[in-house]
PDB file of C-alpha atoms in Angstrom:
ATOM      1  CA  MET A 967      -9.102  70.492 -11.799  1.00 68.00           C
ATOM      2  CA  ASN A 968     -10.193  68.094 -14.617  1.00 75.00           C
ATOM      3  CA  ARG A 969      -6.880  67.099 -14.413  1.00 76.00           C
ATOM      4  CA  LEU A 970      -7.204  65.992 -10.843  1.00 74.00           C
ATOM      5  CA  LYS A 971     -10.674  64.896 -11.031  1.00 72.00           C
ATOM      6  CA  ASN A 972      -9.397  62.353 -13.967  1.00 73.00           C
ATOM      7  CA  SER A 973      -7.125  61.381 -12.337  1.00 75.00           C
ATOM      8  CA  VAL A 974      -8.673  60.426  -9.425  1.00 74.00           C
ATOM      9  CA  LEU A 975     -11.231  58.751 -11.927  1.00 72.00           C
ATOM     10  CA  ALA A 976      -9.365  56.523 -13.254  1.00 75.00           C
ATOM     11  CA  ALA A 977      -7.566  55.327 -10.102  1.00 75.00           C
ATOM     12  CA  VAL A 978     -11.094  53.884  -8.851  1.00 72.00           C
ATOM     13  CA  VAL A 979     -12.008  52.815 -11.543  1.00 71.00           C
ATOM     14  CA  GLY A 980      -8.102  51.077 -11.476  1.00 71.00           C
ATOM     15  CA  VAL A 981      -9.127  49.626  -8.517  1.00 70.00           C
ATOM     16  CA  TRP A 982     -12.004  48.541  -8.452  1.00 68.00           C
ATOM     17  CA  VAL A 983     -11.338  47.104 -11.799  1.00 69.00           C
ATOM     18  CA  ILE A 984      -7.937  44.803  -9.830  1.00 70.00           C
ATOM     19  CA  LEU A 985     -10.842  44.375  -7.203  1.00 64.00           C
ATOM     20  CA  TYR A 986     -13.798  42.846  -9.492  1.00 66.00           C
ATOM     21  CA  CYS A 987     -10.707  40.722 -11.602  1.00 64.00           C
ATOM     22  CA  SER A 988      -8.732  39.472  -7.764  1.00 64.00           C
ATOM     23  CA  HIS A 989     -13.099  38.496  -7.342  1.00 58.00           C
ATOM     24  CA  SER A 990     -13.263  36.653 -10.255  1.00 64.00           C
ATOM     25  CA  VAL A 991     -10.320  34.139  -9.294  1.00 62.00           C
ATOM     26  CA  TRP A 992     -10.538  34.050  -6.155  1.00 61.00           C
ATOM     27  CA  ALA A 993     -14.632  32.683  -6.680  1.00 61.00           C
ATOM     28  CA  GLN A 994     -12.785  30.542  -8.803  1.00 65.00           C
ATOM     29  CA  ALA A 995     -10.480  28.796  -7.269  1.00 65.00           C
ATOM     30  CA  GLY A 996     -12.913  28.313  -4.415  1.00 69.00           C
ATOM     31  CA  GLY A 997     -15.033  27.022  -6.974  1.00 71.00           C
ATOM     32  CA  HIS A 998     -12.697  24.888  -7.912  1.00 71.00           C
ATOM     33  CA  ALA A 999     -12.086  23.614  -4.843  1.00 73.00           C
ATOM     34  CA  SER A1000     -15.522  23.253  -4.012  1.00 78.00           C
ATOM     35  CA  VAL A1001     -15.938  20.170  -6.536  1.00 77.00           C
ATOM     36  CA  GLY A1002     -13.231  18.657  -5.038  1.00 78.00           C
ATOM     37  CA  LEU A1003     -14.759  19.156  -1.834  1.00 79.00           C
ATOM     38  CA  GLY A1004     -18.080  16.831  -3.809  1.00 81.00           C
ATOM     39  CA  HIS A1005     -16.069  14.385  -5.271  1.00 83.00           C
ATOM     40  CA  GLY A1006     -14.268  13.866  -2.233  1.00 83.00           C
ATOM     41  CA  GLU A1007     -17.886  13.473  -0.113  1.00 87.00           C
ATOM     42  CA  GLU A1008     -19.145  11.444  -3.155  1.00 88.00           C
ATOM     43  CA  GLY A1009     -15.967   8.716  -2.960  1.00 88.00           C
ATOM     44  CA  TYR A1010     -16.706   9.127   1.010  1.00 90.00           C
ATOM     45  CA  LEU A1011     -20.337   7.582   0.258  1.00 92.00           C
ATOM     46  CA  HIS A1012     -19.424   4.871  -1.851  1.00 92.00           C
ATOM     47  CA  LEU A1013     -16.401   3.810   0.846  1.00 92.00           C
ATOM     48  CA  GLU A1014     -19.551   3.450   3.349  1.00 93.00           C
ATOM     49  CA  GLU A1015     -21.497   1.193   0.257  1.00 94.00           C
ATOM     50  CA  MET A1016     -18.276  -0.295   0.633  1.00 92.00           C
ATOM     51  CA  ILE A1017     -18.460  -1.628   3.956  1.00 93.00           C
ATOM     52  CA  LYS A1018     -22.077  -2.357   3.614  1.00 94.00           C
ATOM     53  CA  HIS A1019     -21.120  -5.211   1.159  1.00 92.00           C
ATOM     54  CA  LEU A1020     -18.905  -6.294   2.997  1.00 91.00           C
ATOM     55  CA  GLU A1021     -20.934  -6.490   6.253  1.00 92.00           C
ATOM     56  CA  PHE A1022     -24.228  -8.213   4.746  1.00 92.00           C
ATOM     57  CA  GLY A1023     -21.878 -10.027   2.063  1.00 91.00           C
ATOM     58  CA  LEU A1024     -20.511 -12.778   5.568  1.00 90.00           C
ATOM     59  CA  LYS A1025     -23.309 -12.147   7.043  1.00 91.00           C
ATOM     60  CA  MET A1026     -24.820 -14.887   3.761  1.00 90.00           C
ATOM     61  CA  PRO A1027     -24.177 -18.576   4.797  1.00 90.00           C
ATOM     62  CA  ASP A1028     -23.221 -18.984   2.061  1.00 90.00           C
ATOM     63  CA  ALA A1029     -19.940 -16.075   1.436  1.00 87.00           C
ATOM     64  CA  ASN A1030     -16.986 -17.581  -0.043  1.00 86.00           C
ATOM     65  CA  SER A1031     -14.600 -18.972   2.819  1.00 88.00           C
ATOM     66  CA  ASP A1032     -11.878 -16.550   2.286  1.00 88.00           C
ATOM     67  CA  LEU A1033     -14.761 -13.645   2.582  1.00 86.00           C
ATOM     68  CA  LYS A1034     -14.639 -15.056   6.012  1.00 85.00           C
ATOM     69  CA  MET A1035     -11.430 -15.364   6.561  1.00 89.00           C
ATOM     70  CA  HIS A1036      -9.954 -12.207   5.364  1.00 90.00           C
ATOM     71  CA  GLY A1037     -13.545  -9.620   5.668  1.00 88.00           C
ATOM     72  CA  GLY A1038     -13.164  -8.824   9.640  1.00 90.00           C
ATOM     73  CA  VAL A1039     -10.039  -7.414   8.788  1.00 92.00           C
ATOM     74  CA  ALA A1040     -11.095  -5.773   5.583  1.00 91.00           C
ATOM     75  CA  LEU A1041     -13.719  -4.681   7.847  1.00 92.00           C
ATOM     76  CA  GLN A1042     -11.597  -2.817   9.952  1.00 93.00           C
ATOM     77  CA  HIS A1043      -9.457  -1.447   7.532  1.00 92.00           C
ATOM     78  CA  ALA A1044     -11.676   0.321   5.783  1.00 92.00           C
ATOM     79  CA  ARG A1045     -13.801   1.845   8.764  1.00 93.00           C
ATOM     80  CA  GLU A1046     -10.729   2.721  10.369  1.00 93.00           C
ATOM     81  CA  ALA A1047     -10.056   4.407   6.494  1.00 91.00           C
ATOM     82  CA  LEU A1048     -14.049   6.247   7.026  1.00 91.00           C
ATOM     83  CA  LYS A1049     -13.162   7.652  10.030  1.00 92.00           C
ATOM     84  CA  HIS A1050      -9.429   9.336   8.498  1.00 90.00           C
ATOM     85  CA  TYR A1051     -11.281  10.721   5.472  1.00 87.00           C
ATOM     86  CA  ASN A1052     -14.065  11.891   7.902  1.00 89.00           C
ATOM     87  CA  GLU A1053     -12.009  13.808   9.175  1.00 89.00           C
ATOM     88  CA  ALA A1054     -10.085  15.188   6.214  1.00 86.00           C
ATOM     89  CA  LEU A1055     -13.942  15.932   4.584  1.00 87.00           C
ATOM     90  CA  LYS A1056     -13.922  17.830   8.218  1.00 88.00           C
ATOM     91  CA  HIS A1057     -10.803  19.908   7.606  1.00 86.00           C
ATOM     92  CA  ALA A1058     -11.508  20.620   4.100  1.00 83.00           C
ATOM     93  CA  ASN A1059     -14.611  22.008   5.026  1.00 84.00           C
ATOM     94  CA  GLU A1060     -13.206  24.435   7.625  1.00 85.00           C
ATOM     95  CA  SER A1061     -10.780  25.616   4.532  1.00 80.00           C
ATOM     96  CA  LEU A1062     -13.318  26.172   2.880  1.00 79.00           C
ATOM     97  CA  GLY A1063     -14.974  28.481   5.882  1.00 81.00           C
ATOM     98  CA  ARG A1064     -18.103  25.663   6.268  1.00 77.00           C
ATOM     99  CA  SER A1065     -18.991  24.645   9.471  1.00 73.00           C
ATOM    100  CA  ALA A1066     -19.012  21.239   9.657  1.00 62.00           C
ATOM    101  CA  ARG A1067     -23.277  21.121   9.265  1.00 55.00           C
ATOM    102  CA  ASN A1068     -22.486  17.515   6.340  1.00 52.00           C
ATOM    103  CA  PRO A1069     -24.395  14.676   8.185  1.00 48.00           C
ATOM    104  CA  MET A1070     -21.510  12.871   7.309  1.00 58.00           C
ATOM    105  CA  MET A1071     -19.790  15.239   9.590  1.00 51.00           C
ATOM    106  CA  ASP A1072     -21.603  14.285  12.877  1.00 53.00           C
ATOM    107  CA  GLY A1073     -19.865  10.750  13.091  1.00 51.00           C
ATOM    108  CA  SER A1074     -22.967   9.208  12.079  1.00 47.00           C
ATOM    109  CA  GLY A1075     -21.193   8.739   8.430  1.00 48.00           C
ATOM    110  CA  GLY A1076     -24.708   9.986   6.986  1.00 47.00           C
ATOM    111  CA  GLY A1077     -26.551   6.910   7.847  1.00 44.00           C
ATOM    112  CA  GLY A1078     -24.148   5.481   9.285  1.00 43.00           C
ATOM    113  CA  TYR A1079     -22.197   1.487   8.129  1.00 38.00           C
ATOM    114  CA  SER A1080     -23.967  -0.420   9.866  1.00 41.00           C
ATOM    115  CA  GLY A1081     -27.986  -1.039  11.070  1.00 38.00           C
ATOM    116  CA  ASN A1082     -29.205  -0.837   7.621  1.00 40.00           C
ATOM    117  CA  GLU A1083     -27.442  -3.800   5.797  1.00 39.00           C
ATOM    118  CA  GLY A1084     -30.175  -5.520   4.882  1.00 40.00           C
ATOM    119  CA  SER A1085     -31.452  -2.273   2.694  1.00 38.00           C
ATOM    120  CA  PRO A1086     -28.206  -0.629   1.179  1.00 41.00           C
ATOM    121  CA  SER A1087     -29.460   2.414  -0.716  1.00 43.00           C
ATOM    122  CA  HIS A1088     -27.702   1.064  -4.078  1.00 42.00           C
ATOM    123  CA  GLU A1089     -29.436  -2.657  -5.136  1.00 41.00           C
ATOM    124  CA  GLU A1090     -26.597  -5.137  -5.019  1.00 42.00           C
ATOM    125  CA  GLY A1091     -24.917  -5.805  -8.242  1.00 46.00           C
ATOM    126  CA  SER A1092     -25.677  -2.257  -9.388  1.00 45.00           C
ATOM    127  CA  HIS A1093     -21.655  -0.479 -10.258  1.00 44.00           C
TER     128      HIS A1093
END
């Protein structure tokens, strides 16, 4: 009877150790993915800031002629990239089992990339 009891106890402890270790590995993998998502969200916000700076620069009366010539196309491409970035972040959130509760996921871009051109969140030249 003691031998059976010890075998059952050893099996239970073994299963518990396996579950505990696999949970740790799973949590670590999820943690790395979460950090990656955080970096992606930072990149999204930087792209959003770039768009604000481009819009602001294009409105300046003394804007460089090259900026005036190519800025519109650059702005269009940056906005398209922002849409793709938003979609990628949405999928990354879903893959981690999160809802799209992040402000950038509702399509507003966490404040949008228009309407705040005169008051960027970072001072000019701070990058």
